[in-house]
Structure formats: structure tokens, C-alpha cells
Coordinates of C-alpha atoms in Angstrom, one line a residue:
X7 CA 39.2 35.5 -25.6
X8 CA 40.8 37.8 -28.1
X9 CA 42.9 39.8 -26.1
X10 CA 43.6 37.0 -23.5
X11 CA 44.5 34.0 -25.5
X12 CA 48.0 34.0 -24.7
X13 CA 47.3 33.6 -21.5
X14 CA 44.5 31.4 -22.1
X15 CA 46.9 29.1 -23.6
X16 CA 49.5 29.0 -21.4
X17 CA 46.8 27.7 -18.7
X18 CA 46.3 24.8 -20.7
X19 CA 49.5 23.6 -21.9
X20 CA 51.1 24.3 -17.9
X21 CA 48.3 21.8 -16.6
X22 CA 46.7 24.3 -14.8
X23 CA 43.5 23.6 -16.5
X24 CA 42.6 20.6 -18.5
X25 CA 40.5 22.2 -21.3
X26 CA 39.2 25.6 -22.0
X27 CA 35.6 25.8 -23.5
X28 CA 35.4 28.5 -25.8
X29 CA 31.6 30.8 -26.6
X30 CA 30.7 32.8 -29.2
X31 CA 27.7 34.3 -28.7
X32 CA 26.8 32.9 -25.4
X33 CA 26.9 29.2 -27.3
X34 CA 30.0 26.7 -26.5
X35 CA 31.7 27.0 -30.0
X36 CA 35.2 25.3 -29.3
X37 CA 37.2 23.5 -26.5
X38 CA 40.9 24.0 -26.1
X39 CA 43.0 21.5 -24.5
X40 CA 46.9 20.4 -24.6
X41 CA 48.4 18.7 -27.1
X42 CA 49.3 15.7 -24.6
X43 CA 45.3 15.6 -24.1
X44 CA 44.4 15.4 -27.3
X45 CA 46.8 12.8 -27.7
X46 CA 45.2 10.4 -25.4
X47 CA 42.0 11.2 -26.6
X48 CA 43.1 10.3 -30.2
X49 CA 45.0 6.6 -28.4
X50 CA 41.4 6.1 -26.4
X51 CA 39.6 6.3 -29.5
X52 CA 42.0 3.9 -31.5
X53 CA 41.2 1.5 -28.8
X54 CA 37.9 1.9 -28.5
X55 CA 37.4 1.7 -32.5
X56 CA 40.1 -1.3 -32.2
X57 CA 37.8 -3.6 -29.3
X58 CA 34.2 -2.6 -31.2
X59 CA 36.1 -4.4 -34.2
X60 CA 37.0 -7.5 -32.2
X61 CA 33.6 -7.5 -30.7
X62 CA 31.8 -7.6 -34.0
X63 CA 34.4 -10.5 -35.6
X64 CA 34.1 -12.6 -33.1
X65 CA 30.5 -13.2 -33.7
X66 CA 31.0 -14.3 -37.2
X67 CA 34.3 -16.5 -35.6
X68 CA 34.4 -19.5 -37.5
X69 CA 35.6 -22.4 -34.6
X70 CA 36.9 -25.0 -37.6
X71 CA 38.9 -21.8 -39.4
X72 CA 40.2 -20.9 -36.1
X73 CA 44.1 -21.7 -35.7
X74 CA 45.2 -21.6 -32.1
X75 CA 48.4 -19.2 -30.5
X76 CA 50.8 -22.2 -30.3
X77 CA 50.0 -23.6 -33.8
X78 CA 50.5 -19.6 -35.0
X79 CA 53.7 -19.5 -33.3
X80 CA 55.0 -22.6 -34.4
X81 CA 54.2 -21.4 -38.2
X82 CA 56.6 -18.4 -37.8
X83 CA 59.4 -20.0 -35.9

């Protein structure tokens, strides 16, 4: 990897290849992907995180507390 890196590199941020797994001592120690990669990886966990939240509030949803989209909207106007 040390002498090829460059090259290496330039695989993965052309599209040629998606990621790059890197070993050190016959063990997977690393992956290398793009940056746009690890960008969407970072957006899908947001989301991810973002749903699980929703998931857990809505069991503790309180219907009586609950103020519906049109009476929100109308509040703002």
C-alpha cells in the first residue's frame, strides 16, 4: 500500500472502485472510500438516527397534547 497509494487513491476518488479495504498483517485494518461516499454514509446515518428518534416519541405521544398540521400552521401565519 505504501508505495502504491497514489494510485490506490486515485481509484477511489475516479469511481473506479467504491472502497479500498486496507490489511495490516493479513487483518482488515482500514477501508478507504471517496469523500462523496462518505458523505452519504454520514446523510444515511443522520436519517437513520433521525427515524429511531421518531419511532421512540411516538410511543410516549400524548393524543390530548397533540396539536394537529393545520392548527400549527395557522399559529405561524
Amino acid at each position: 500500500m505504501v508505495r502504491s497509494f497514489s494510485a490506490k487513491l486515485k481509484e477511489v476518488t475516479s469511481g473506479k472502485h467504491s472502497h479500498l479495504v486496507i490489511f495490516k498483517d493479513n487483518e482488515p485494518a482500514a477501508v478507504l472510500i471517496g469523500v462523496k461516499s462518505f458523505q452519504a454514509l454520514q446523510d444515511e446515518l443522520e436519517d437513520l438516527r433521525a427515524e429511531r428518534l421518531a419511532i421512540d416519541r411516538l410511543s410516549t405521544l400524548d393524543e390530548e397534547k397533540t396539536v394537529s398540521l393545520e392548527d400549527m400552521e395557522a399559529r405561524f401565519k
